């Protein structure tokens, strides 16, 4: 069996998760009649102490719905230049919301309240109206980096003072919370909307949730339908989400340990120029000399280790619940032998 470190989206549902899915109660969710979806939505909302939630097929959809709900055409969205909403969602901000983006060159995917303050446009007819601030935690392209929660609080203050909504792309929020010892309630208090993924480190086959105030989520349900994301007996998927929230959060610490162990082995090799700090389950490192990112990717693939070259010189590995300690030990001995 391959050791698939390409992404934490490659996880397959465990037998216990499949069992939960198989025995789910379902109904037509477009009519609000799927008991499993209703249960998942209220469970997630109450975890974050937010008013409501809506279940969607993907994190791209939850982000894009949030942006659509928060903005008007012609406005500007402030985010880091490496944000998923900007670089990995097919130009969706322009396509779906007719907005433009003001990017900030942050620190490994993270921006500060000061950066945002400088990026807010003045009330001037030449300028786009600033409509939204979007943060990402953990920051994917930042190598799984985590925000300092104090900075998020400052950003919240800045947004309140400037009458700007604040969205969180929390595809890997659980990894951040586990790594930093934070709580869901803390996040629920400072963001107007939060997108969370169940299909990354939590290991479900499909599904994301958008959380927010009741009237915001009502609007989001309408946009979800317009985007073609209204699902019928999707309670089978919600059951996997409920199972994941109940069983798969505590174990994320193990993924973080695995990533740190692999990073330690890599940092001893002469062909590794630099390993980005490993804070959670994503590991990005820079190559030099004997290997390009592509050639190391191919070399590792010969041993059944799947990774992704994310640039000519950078390789990425992501640990997750289908990566066992035995696989990590085996990978470390392969790295040592190269
Ligand atoms: C994976 C991911 C998403 C959502 O991706 P989907 O594949 O559409 O579910 C959003 N933001 C970040 C940072 C991600 O890593």
mmCIF file of N, CA, C and O in Angstrom, residues 222-319:
data_model
loop_
_atom_site.group_PDB
_atom_site.id
_atom_site.type_symbol
_atom_site.label_atom_id
_atom_site.label_comp_id
_atom_site.label_asym_id
_atom_site.label_seq_id
_atom_site.Cartn_x
_atom_site.Cartn_y
_atom_site.Cartn_z
ATOM 1 N N UNK A 222 -29.761 30.123 0.375
ATOM 2 C CA UNK A 222 -30.251 30.561 -0.941
ATOM 3 C C UNK A 222 -29.102 30.512 -1.958
ATOM 4 O O UNK A 222 -29.264 29.985 -3.059
ATOM 5 N N UNK A 223 -27.934 31.049 -1.561
ATOM 6 C CA UNK A 223 -26.787 31.053 -2.482
ATOM 7 C C UNK A 223 -26.335 29.609 -2.770
ATOM 8 O O UNK A 223 -25.988 29.279 -3.904
ATOM 9 N N UNK A 224 -26.353 28.761 -1.753
ATOM 10 C CA UNK A 224 -25.973 27.355 -1.975
ATOM 11 C C UNK A 224 -26.859 26.745 -3.067
ATOM 12 O O UNK A 224 -26.381 26.034 -3.950
ATOM 13 N N UNK A 225 -28.142 27.042 -3.022
ATOM 14 C CA UNK A 225 -29.069 26.503 -4.027
ATOM 15 C C UNK A 225 -28.717 27.055 -5.405
ATOM 16 O O UNK A 225 -28.672 26.328 -6.395
ATOM 17 N N UNK A 226 -28.446 28.374 -5.462
ATOM 18 C CA UNK A 226 -28.107 29.015 -6.736
ATOM 19 C C UNK A 226 -26.816 28.411 -7.315
ATOM 20 O O UNK A 226 -26.696 28.222 -8.528
ATOM 21 N N UNK A 227 -25.849 28.099 -6.421
ATOM 22 C CA UNK A 227 -24.584 27.505 -6.865
ATOM 23 C C UNK A 227 -24.744 26.014 -7.216
ATOM 24 O O UNK A 227 -23.788 25.353 -7.608
ATOM 25 N N UNK A 228 -25.920 25.483 -7.044
ATOM 26 C CA UNK A 228 -26.143 24.062 -7.354
ATOM 27 C C UNK A 228 -25.712 23.125 -6.249
ATOM 28 O O UNK A 228 -25.471 21.945 -6.491
ATOM 29 N N UNK A 229 -25.638 23.648 -5.030
ATOM 30 C CA UNK A 229 -25.156 22.820 -3.920
ATOM 31 C C UNK A 229 -26.247 22.320 -2.991
ATOM 32 O O UNK A 229 -25.947 21.789 -1.917
ATOM 33 N N UNK A 230 -27.510 22.454 -3.407
ATOM 34 C CA UNK A 230 -28.601 21.900 -2.590
ATOM 35 C C UNK A 230 -28.618 20.391 -2.787
ATOM 36 O O UNK A 230 -28.746 19.914 -3.909
ATOM 37 N N UNK A 231 -28.462 19.643 -1.702
ATOM 38 C CA UNK A 231 -28.376 18.179 -1.825
ATOM 39 C C UNK A 231 -29.624 17.543 -1.219
ATOM 40 O O UNK A 231 -30.313 18.141 -0.418
ATOM 41 N N UNK A 232 -29.896 16.352 -1.593
ATOM 42 C CA UNK A 232 -31.111 15.675 -1.111
ATOM 43 C C UNK A 232 -30.798 14.787 0.100
ATOM 44 O O UNK A 232 -30.565 15.281 1.159
ATOM 45 N N UNK A 233 -30.694 13.457 -0.071
ATOM 46 C CA UNK A 233 -30.470 12.598 1.106
ATOM 47 C C UNK A 233 -28.969 12.565 1.445
ATOM 48 O O UNK A 233 -28.356 11.496 1.545
ATOM 49 N N UNK A 234 -28.429 13.724 1.680
ATOM 50 C CA UNK A 234 -26.994 13.808 1.956
ATOM 51 C C UNK A 234 -26.675 13.514 3.417
ATOM 52 O O UNK A 234 -25.525 13.656 3.844
ATOM 53 N N UNK A 235 -27.676 13.082 4.158
ATOM 54 C CA UNK A 235 -27.447 12.698 5.554
ATOM 55 C C UNK A 235 -26.429 11.580 5.686
ATOM 56 O O UNK A 235 -25.785 11.439 6.728
ATOM 57 N N UNK A 236 -26.273 10.776 4.626
ATOM 58 C CA UNK A 236 -25.229 9.734 4.671
ATOM 59 C C UNK A 236 -23.857 10.380 4.823
ATOM 60 O O UNK A 236 -22.969 9.845 5.482
ATOM 61 N N UNK A 237 -23.703 11.550 4.203
ATOM 62 C CA UNK A 237 -22.434 12.282 4.317
ATOM 63 C C UNK A 237 -22.343 13.012 5.658
ATOM 64 O O UNK A 237 -21.282 13.068 6.276
ATOM 65 N N UNK A 238 -23.489 13.534 6.099
ATOM 66 C CA UNK A 238 -23.505 14.232 7.393
ATOM 67 C C UNK A 238 -23.167 13.265 8.524
ATOM 68 O O UNK A 238 -22.492 13.632 9.489
ATOM 69 N N UNK A 239 -23.617 12.014 8.387
ATOM 70 C CA UNK A 239 -23.328 11.017 9.432
ATOM 71 C C UNK A 239 -21.824 10.809 9.561
ATOM 72 O O UNK A 239 -21.304 10.644 10.670
ATOM 73 N N UNK A 240 -21.120 10.855 8.434
ATOM 74 C CA UNK A 240 -19.653 10.751 8.479
ATOM 75 C C UNK A 240 -19.080 11.962 9.207
ATOM 76 O O UNK A 240 -18.132 11.840 9.996
ATOM 77 N N UNK A 241 -19.677 13.130 8.982
ATOM 78 C CA UNK A 241 -19.228 14.355 9.646
ATOM 79 C C UNK A 241 -19.441 14.300 11.147
ATOM 80 O O UNK A 241 -18.565 14.697 11.928
ATOM 81 N N UNK A 242 -20.599 13.803 11.550
ATOM 82 C CA UNK A 242 -20.884 13.679 12.996
ATOM 83 C C UNK A 242 -19.877 12.714 13.627
ATOM 84 O O UNK A 242 -19.285 12.993 14.671
ATOM 85 N N UNK A 243 -19.651 11.598 12.936
ATOM 86 C CA UNK A 243 -18.670 10.623 13.433
ATOM 87 C C UNK A 243 -17.289 11.292 13.572
ATOM 88 O O UNK A 243 -16.602 11.117 14.577
ATOM 89 N N UNK A 244 -16.908 12.076 12.575
ATOM 90 C CA UNK A 244 -15.586 12.708 12.582
ATOM 91 C C UNK A 244 -15.450 13.718 13.725
ATOM 92 O O UNK A 244 -14.423 13.753 14.407
ATOM 93 N N UNK A 245 -16.494 14.531 13.931
ATOM 94 C CA UNK A 245 -16.425 15.527 15.009
ATOM 95 C C UNK A 245 -16.345 14.840 16.372
ATOM 96 O O UNK A 245 -15.719 15.336 17.302
ATOM 97 N N UNK A 246 -16.970 13.675 16.480
ATOM 98 C CA UNK A 246 -16.956 12.968 17.764
ATOM 99 C C UNK A 246 -15.678 12.169 17.990
ATOM 100 O O UNK A 246 -15.300 11.919 19.137
ATOM 101 N N UNK A 247 -15.033 11.732 16.904
ATOM 102 C CA UNK A 247 -13.932 10.777 17.090
ATOM 103 C C UNK A 247 -12.566 11.192 16.561
ATOM 104 O O UNK A 247 -11.565 10.630 16.980
ATOM 105 N N UNK A 248 -12.530 12.125 15.616
ATOM 106 C CA UNK A 248 -11.252 12.316 14.904
ATOM 107 C C UNK A 248 -10.514 13.621 15.205
ATOM 108 O O UNK A 248 -9.533 13.923 14.541
ATOM 109 N N UNK A 249 -10.961 14.378 16.184
ATOM 110 C CA UNK A 249 -10.263 15.636 16.492
ATOM 111 C C UNK A 249 -9.061 15.382 17.408
ATOM 112 O O UNK A 249 -7.956 15.834 17.132
ATOM 113 N N UNK A 250 -9.285 14.610 18.456
ATOM 114 C CA UNK A 250 -8.234 14.370 19.452
ATOM 115 C C UNK A 250 -6.963 13.785 18.855
ATOM 116 O O UNK A 250 -5.863 14.103 19.291
ATOM 117 N N UNK A 251 -7.124 12.968 17.820
ATOM 118 C CA UNK A 251 -5.974 12.265 17.266
ATOM 119 C C UNK A 251 -5.097 13.122 16.340
ATOM 120 O O UNK A 251 -4.030 12.681 15.913
ATOM 121 N N UNK A 252 -5.511 14.361 16.057
ATOM 122 C CA UNK A 252 -4.736 15.200 15.119
ATOM 123 C C UNK A 252 -3.314 15.457 15.623
ATOM 124 O O UNK A 252 -2.382 15.620 14.828
ATOM 125 N N UNK A 253 -3.163 15.484 16.952
ATOM 126 C CA UNK A 253 -1.855 15.705 17.552
ATOM 127 C C UNK A 253 -0.836 14.685 17.016
ATOM 128 O O UNK A 253 0.333 15.016 16.797
ATOM 129 N N UNK A 254 -1.317 13.473 16.784
ATOM 130 C CA UNK A 254 -0.448 12.418 16.254
ATOM 131 C C UNK A 254 0.072 12.775 14.853
ATOM 132 O O UNK A 254 1.246 12.555 14.547
ATOM 133 N N UNK A 255 -0.798 13.362 14.039
ATOM 134 C CA UNK A 255 -0.378 13.793 12.689
ATOM 135 C C UNK A 255 0.715 14.860 12.792
ATOM 136 O O UNK A 255 1.665 14.870 12.010
ATOM 137 N N UNK A 256 0.563 15.760 13.779
ATOM 138 C CA UNK A 256 1.542 16.831 13.959
ATOM 139 C C UNK A 256 2.891 16.234 14.383
ATOM 140 O O UNK A 256 3.939 16.653 13.894
ATOM 141 N N UNK A 257 2.839 15.246 15.275
ATOM 142 C CA UNK A 257 4.074 14.575 15.710
ATOM 143 C C UNK A 257 4.757 13.897 14.522
ATOM 144 O O UNK A 257 5.968 13.983 14.358
ATOM 145 N N UNK A 258 3.971 13.208 13.702
ATOM 146 C CA UNK A 258 4.527 12.531 12.525
ATOM 147 C C UNK A 258 5.222 13.528 11.598
ATOM 148 O O UNK A 258 6.321 13.272 11.113
ATOM 149 N N UNK A 259 4.579 14.667 11.364
ATOM 150 C CA UNK A 259 5.175 15.672 10.466
ATOM 151 C C UNK A 259 6.495 16.176 11.043
ATOM 152 O O UNK A 259 7.475 16.370 10.310
ATOM 153 N N UNK A 260 6.541 16.373 12.356
ATOM 154 C CA UNK A 260 7.776 16.853 12.998
ATOM 155 C C UNK A 260 8.888 15.806 12.894
ATOM 156 O O UNK A 260 10.059 16.151 12.664
ATOM 157 N N UNK A 261 8.532 14.520 13.037
ATOM 158 C CA UNK A 261 9.542 13.451 12.934
ATOM 159 C C UNK A 261 10.133 13.396 11.520
ATOM 160 O O UNK A 261 11.349 13.267 11.347
ATOM 161 N N UNK A 262 9.263 13.523 10.520
ATOM 162 C CA UNK A 262 9.744 13.497 9.129
ATOM 163 C C UNK A 262 10.631 14.725 8.875
ATOM 164 O O UNK A 262 11.691 14.622 8.252
ATOM 165 N N UNK A 263 10.210 15.872 9.398
ATOM 166 C CA UNK A 263 10.981 17.113 9.206
ATOM 167 C C UNK A 263 12.373 16.988 9.812
ATOM 168 O O UNK A 263 13.365 17.422 9.213
ATOM 169 N N UNK A 264 12.453 16.362 10.983
ATOM 170 C CA UNK A 264 13.757 16.211 11.653
ATOM 171 C C UNK A 264 14.687 15.364 10.789
ATOM 172 O O UNK A 264 15.878 15.670 10.641
ATOM 173 N N UNK A 265 14.147 14.293 10.180
ATOM 174 C CA UNK A 265 14.975 13.426 9.327
ATOM 175 C C UNK A 265 15.427 14.186 8.079
ATOM 176 O O UNK A 265 16.588 14.084 7.658
ATOM 177 N N UNK A 266 14.514 14.959 7.502
ATOM 178 C CA UNK A 266 14.853 15.701 6.278
ATOM 179 C C UNK A 266 15.924 16.756 6.533
ATOM 180 O O UNK A 266 16.810 16.963 5.696
ATOM 181 N N UNK A 267 15.835 17.408 7.675
ATOM 182 C CA UNK A 267 16.736 18.541 7.921
ATOM 183 C C UNK A 267 18.192 18.093 8.047
ATOM 184 O O UNK A 267 19.093 18.918 7.962
ATOM 185 N N UNK A 268 18.430 16.781 8.208
ATOM 186 C CA UNK A 268 19.810 16.280 8.289
ATOM 187 C C UNK A 268 20.414 16.002 6.914
ATOM 188 O O UNK A 268 21.593 15.661 6.809
ATOM 189 N N UNK A 269 19.607 16.092 5.858
ATOM 190 C CA UNK A 269 20.101 15.700 4.530
ATOM 191 C C UNK A 269 20.721 16.878 3.779
ATOM 192 O O UNK A 269 20.211 18.001 3.846
ATOM 193 N N UNK A 270 21.805 16.581 3.035
ATOM 194 C CA UNK A 270 22.512 17.653 2.323
ATOM 195 C C UNK A 270 21.688 18.234 1.169
ATOM 196 O O UNK A 270 21.916 19.358 0.753
ATOM 197 N N UNK A 271 20.715 17.450 0.651
ATOM 198 C CA UNK A 271 19.916 17.954 -0.473
ATOM 199 C C UNK A 271 18.713 18.775 -0.006
ATOM 200 O O UNK A 271 17.919 19.226 -0.826
ATOM 201 N N UNK A 272 18.575 18.945 1.303
ATOM 202 C CA UNK A 272 17.480 19.770 1.817
ATOM 203 C C UNK A 272 18.057 21.113 2.260
ATOM 204 O O UNK A 272 18.875 21.178 3.175
ATOM 205 N N UNK A 273 17.643 22.179 1.564
ATOM 206 C CA UNK A 273 18.185 23.502 1.882
ATOM 207 C C UNK A 273 17.513 24.063 3.130
ATOM 208 O O UNK A 273 18.152 24.672 3.982
ATOM 209 N N UNK A 274 16.204 23.835 3.232
ATOM 210 C CA UNK A 274 15.476 24.457 4.335
ATOM 211 C C UNK A 274 14.149 23.732 4.532
ATOM 212 O O UNK A 274 13.444 23.454 3.552
ATOM 213 N N UNK A 275 13.821 23.431 5.768
ATOM 214 C CA UNK A 275 12.498 22.890 6.080
ATOM 215 C C UNK A 275 11.714 24.031 6.724
ATOM 216 O O UNK A 275 12.170 24.625 7.700
ATOM 217 N N UNK A 276 10.558 24.340 6.166
ATOM 218 C CA UNK A 276 9.737 25.390 6.788
ATOM 219 C C UNK A 276 9.302 24.911 8.172
ATOM 220 O O UNK A 276 9.111 23.716 8.378
ATOM 221 N N UNK A 277 9.142 25.832 9.132
ATOM 222 C CA UNK A 277 8.733 25.405 10.474
ATOM 223 C C UNK A 277 7.474 24.531 10.403
ATOM 224 O O UNK A 277 6.541 24.864 9.682
ATOM 225 N N UNK A 278 7.498 23.395 11.112
ATOM 226 C CA UNK A 278 6.335 22.500 11.096
ATOM 227 C C UNK A 278 5.503 22.771 12.339
ATOM 228 O O UNK A 278 5.929 22.494 13.452
ATOM 229 N N UNK A 279 4.325 23.349 12.135
ATOM 230 C CA UNK A 279 3.456 23.654 13.275
ATOM 231 C C UNK A 279 2.315 22.663 13.389
ATOM 232 O O UNK A 279 1.782 22.432 14.463
ATOM 233 N N UNK A 280 1.908 22.090 12.238
ATOM 234 C CA UNK A 280 0.751 21.184 12.268
ATOM 235 C C UNK A 280 1.036 19.959 11.389
ATOM 236 O O UNK A 280 2.037 19.292 11.617
ATOM 237 N N UNK A 281 0.183 19.674 10.436
ATOM 238 C CA UNK A 281 0.340 18.431 9.668
ATOM 239 C C UNK A 281 0.897 18.646 8.256
ATOM 240 O O UNK A 281 0.909 17.722 7.463
ATOM 241 N N UNK A 282 1.298 19.877 7.942
ATOM 242 C CA UNK A 282 1.830 20.153 6.607
ATOM 243 C C UNK A 282 3.325 20.424 6.714
ATOM 244 O O UNK A 282 3.770 21.130 7.621
ATOM 245 N N UNK A 283 4.067 19.841 5.793
ATOM 246 C CA UNK A 283 5.520 19.950 5.824
ATOM 247 C C UNK A 283 5.975 20.363 4.432
ATOM 248 O O UNK A 283 5.736 19.655 3.453
ATOM 249 N N UNK A 284 6.597 21.549 4.342
ATOM 250 C CA UNK A 284 7.103 22.029 3.056
ATOM 251 C C UNK A 284 8.608 22.235 3.197
ATOM 252 O O UNK A 284 9.062 22.808 4.185
ATOM 253 N N UNK A 285 9.373 21.693 2.242
ATOM 254 C CA UNK A 285 10.825 21.905 2.330
ATOM 255 C C UNK A 285 11.405 22.235 0.976
ATOM 256 O O UNK A 285 10.833 21.941 -0.070
ATOM 257 N N UNK A 286 12.558 22.904 1.065
ATOM 258 C CA UNK A 286 13.233 23.462 -0.098
ATOM 259 C C UNK A 286 14.400 22.546 -0.449
ATOM 260 O O UNK A 286 15.159 22.149 0.435
ATOM 261 N N UNK A 287 14.548 22.245 -1.757
ATOM 262 C CA UNK A 287 15.623 21.344 -2.186
ATOM 263 C C UNK A 287 16.771 22.085 -2.829
ATOM 264 O O UNK A 287 16.591 23.166 -3.386
ATOM 265 N N UNK A 288 17.936 21.463 -2.776
ATOM 266 C CA UNK A 288 19.121 22.046 -3.384
ATOM 267 C C UNK A 288 20.017 20.908 -3.863
ATOM 268 O O UNK A 288 19.944 19.808 -3.342
ATOM 269 N N UNK A 289 20.854 21.161 -4.896
ATOM 270 C CA UNK A 289 21.850 20.160 -5.293
ATOM 271 C C UNK A 289 21.273 18.945 -6.005
ATOM 272 O O UNK A 289 20.632 19.084 -7.046
ATOM 273 N N UNK A 290 21.457 17.755 -5.408
ATOM 274 C CA UNK A 290 21.176 16.486 -6.083
ATOM 275 C C UNK A 290 19.741 16.315 -6.584
ATOM 276 O O UNK A 290 19.501 15.594 -7.545
ATOM 277 N N UNK A 291 18.776 16.891 -5.899
ATOM 278 C CA UNK A 291 17.385 16.692 -6.297
ATOM 279 C C UNK A 291 16.673 18.004 -6.598
ATOM 280 O O UNK A 291 16.843 18.995 -5.877
ATOM 281 N N UNK A 292 15.860 17.979 -7.662
ATOM 282 C CA UNK A 292 14.846 19.027 -7.830
ATOM 283 C C UNK A 292 13.603 18.484 -7.115
ATOM 284 O O UNK A 292 13.557 17.304 -6.737
ATOM 285 N N UNK A 293 12.604 19.333 -6.942
ATOM 286 C CA UNK A 293 11.385 18.871 -6.278
ATOM 287 C C UNK A 293 10.777 17.703 -7.053
ATOM 288 O O UNK A 293 10.361 16.690 -6.480
ATOM 289 N N UNK A 294 10.766 17.844 -8.382
ATOM 290 C CA UNK A 294 10.161 16.802 -9.217
ATOM 291 C C UNK A 294 10.951 15.491 -9.132
ATOM 292 O O UNK A 294 10.359 14.403 -9.049
ATOM 293 N N UNK A 295 12.289 15.584 -9.141
ATOM 294 C CA UNK A 295 13.061 14.332 -9.144
ATOM 295 C C UNK A 295 12.983 13.631 -7.787
ATOM 296 O O UNK A 295 12.950 12.404 -7.722
ATOM 297 N N UNK A 296 12.887 14.399 -6.705
ATOM 298 C CA UNK A 296 12.714 13.732 -5.397
ATOM 299 C C UNK A 296 11.311 13.130 -5.293
ATOM 300 O O UNK A 296 11.143 12.014 -4.776
ATOM 301 N N UNK A 297 10.333 13.844 -5.823
ATOM 302 C CA UNK A 297 8.963 13.293 -5.841
ATOM 303 C C UNK A 297 8.968 11.935 -6.544
ATOM 304 O O UNK A 297 8.381 10.954 -6.056
ATOM 305 N N UNK A 298 9.689 11.865 -7.692
ATOM 306 C CA UNK A 298 9.730 10.606 -8.453
ATOM 307 C C UNK A 298 10.524 9.530 -7.733
ATOM 308 O O UNK A 298 10.138 8.360 -7.736
ATOM 309 N N UNK A 299 11.614 9.923 -7.088
ATOM 310 C CA UNK A 299 12.428 8.968 -6.337
ATOM 311 C C UNK A 299 11.611 8.353 -5.186
ATOM 312 O O UNK A 299 11.611 7.132 -4.984
ATOM 313 N N UNK A 300 10.897 9.195 -4.458
ATOM 314 C CA UNK A 300 10.091 8.700 -3.341
ATOM 315 C C UNK A 300 8.950 7.808 -3.836
ATOM 316 O O UNK A 300 8.605 6.812 -3.201
ATOM 317 N N UNK A 301 8.397 8.171 -5.008
ATOM 318 C CA UNK A 301 7.289 7.376 -5.559
ATOM 319 C C UNK A 301 7.729 5.954 -5.872
ATOM 320 O O UNK A 301 6.932 5.012 -5.763
ATOM 321 N N UNK A 302 9.013 5.775 -6.228
ATOM 322 C CA UNK A 302 9.531 4.411 -6.475
ATOM 323 C C UNK A 302 9.394 3.543 -5.222
ATOM 324 O O UNK A 302 9.293 2.330 -5.301
ATOM 325 N N UNK A 303 9.431 4.186 -4.060
ATOM 326 C CA UNK A 303 9.290 3.457 -2.792
ATOM 327 C C UNK A 303 7.845 3.478 -2.290
ATOM 328 O O UNK A 303 7.583 3.141 -1.134
ATOM 329 N N UNK A 304 6.926 3.917 -3.134
ATOM 330 C CA UNK A 304 5.518 3.943 -2.711
ATOM 331 C C UNK A 304 5.180 5.120 -1.818
ATOM 332 O O UNK A 304 4.164 5.118 -1.122
ATOM 333 N N UNK A 305 6.041 6.150 -1.808
ATOM 334 C CA UNK A 305 5.779 7.351 -1.001
ATOM 335 C C UNK A 305 5.311 8.451 -1.949
ATOM 336 O O UNK A 305 6.070 8.909 -2.801
ATOM 337 N N UNK A 306 4.068 8.883 -1.807
ATOM 338 C CA UNK A 306 3.515 9.889 -2.712
ATOM 339 C C UNK A 306 3.544 11.273 -2.066
ATOM 340 O O UNK A 306 3.078 11.461 -0.941
ATOM 341 N N UNK A 307 4.140 12.236 -2.800
ATOM 342 C CA UNK A 307 4.269 13.611 -2.315
ATOM 343 C C UNK A 307 3.924 14.540 -3.479
ATOM 344 O O UNK A 307 3.673 14.065 -4.589
ATOM 345 N N UNK A 308 3.958 15.847 -3.234
ATOM 346 C CA UNK A 308 3.678 16.785 -4.331
ATOM 347 C C UNK A 308 4.756 17.857 -4.408
ATOM 348 O O UNK A 308 5.054 18.518 -3.405
ATOM 349 N N UNK A 309 5.314 18.021 -5.606
ATOM 350 C CA UNK A 309 6.222 19.148 -5.855
ATOM 351 C C UNK A 309 5.332 20.369 -6.056
ATOM 352 O O UNK A 309 4.569 20.430 -7.017
ATOM 353 N N UNK A 310 5.411 21.345 -5.139
ATOM 354 C CA UNK A 310 4.534 22.516 -5.269
ATOM 355 C C UNK A 310 5.206 23.666 -5.987
ATOM 356 O O UNK A 310 4.574 24.672 -6.296
ATOM 357 N N UNK A 311 6.521 23.543 -6.236
ATOM 358 C CA UNK A 311 7.229 24.482 -7.111
ATOM 359 C C UNK A 311 8.454 23.721 -7.604
ATOM 360 O O UNK A 311 8.640 22.552 -7.274
ATOM 361 N N UNK A 312 9.312 24.371 -8.391
ATOM 362 C CA UNK A 312 10.486 23.678 -8.937
ATOM 363 C C UNK A 312 11.407 23.191 -7.820
ATOM 364 O O UNK A 312 12.082 22.165 -7.958
ATOM 365 N N UNK A 313 11.396 23.892 -6.689
ATOM 366 C CA UNK A 313 12.346 23.547 -5.614
ATOM 367 C C UNK A 313 11.680 23.149 -4.305
ATOM 368 O O UNK A 313 12.362 22.850 -3.327
ATOM 369 N N UNK A 314 10.336 23.170 -4.262
ATOM 370 C CA UNK A 314 9.665 22.862 -2.995
ATOM 371 C C UNK A 314 8.807 21.609 -3.082
ATOM 372 O O UNK A 314 8.031 21.431 -4.023
ATOM 373 N N UNK A 315 8.961 20.757 -2.076
ATOM 374 C CA UNK A 315 8.152 19.542 -1.994
ATOM 375 C C UNK A 315 7.256 19.638 -0.765
ATOM 376 O O UNK A 315 7.662 20.179 0.257
ATOM 377 N N UNK A 316 6.045 19.101 -0.885
ATOM 378 C CA UNK A 316 5.113 19.150 0.246
ATOM 379 C C UNK A 316 4.685 17.746 0.660
ATOM 380 O O UNK A 316 4.456 16.879 -0.201
ATOM 381 N N UNK A 317 4.591 17.537 1.959
ATOM 382 C CA UNK A 317 4.028 16.305 2.515
ATOM 383 C C UNK A 317 2.968 16.697 3.534
ATOM 384 O O UNK A 317 3.146 17.662 4.273
ATOM 385 N N UNK A 318 1.879 15.947 3.569
ATOM 386 C CA UNK A 318 0.812 16.218 4.532
ATOM 387 C C UNK A 318 0.481 14.919 5.257
ATOM 388 O O UNK A 318 0.177 13.906 4.613
ATOM 389 N N UNK A 319 0.546 14.940 6.585
ATOM 390 C CA UNK A 319 0.203 13.740 7.357
ATOM 391 C C UNK A 319 -1.287 13.761 7.684
ATOM 392 O O UNK A 319 -1.922 14.816 7.702
#
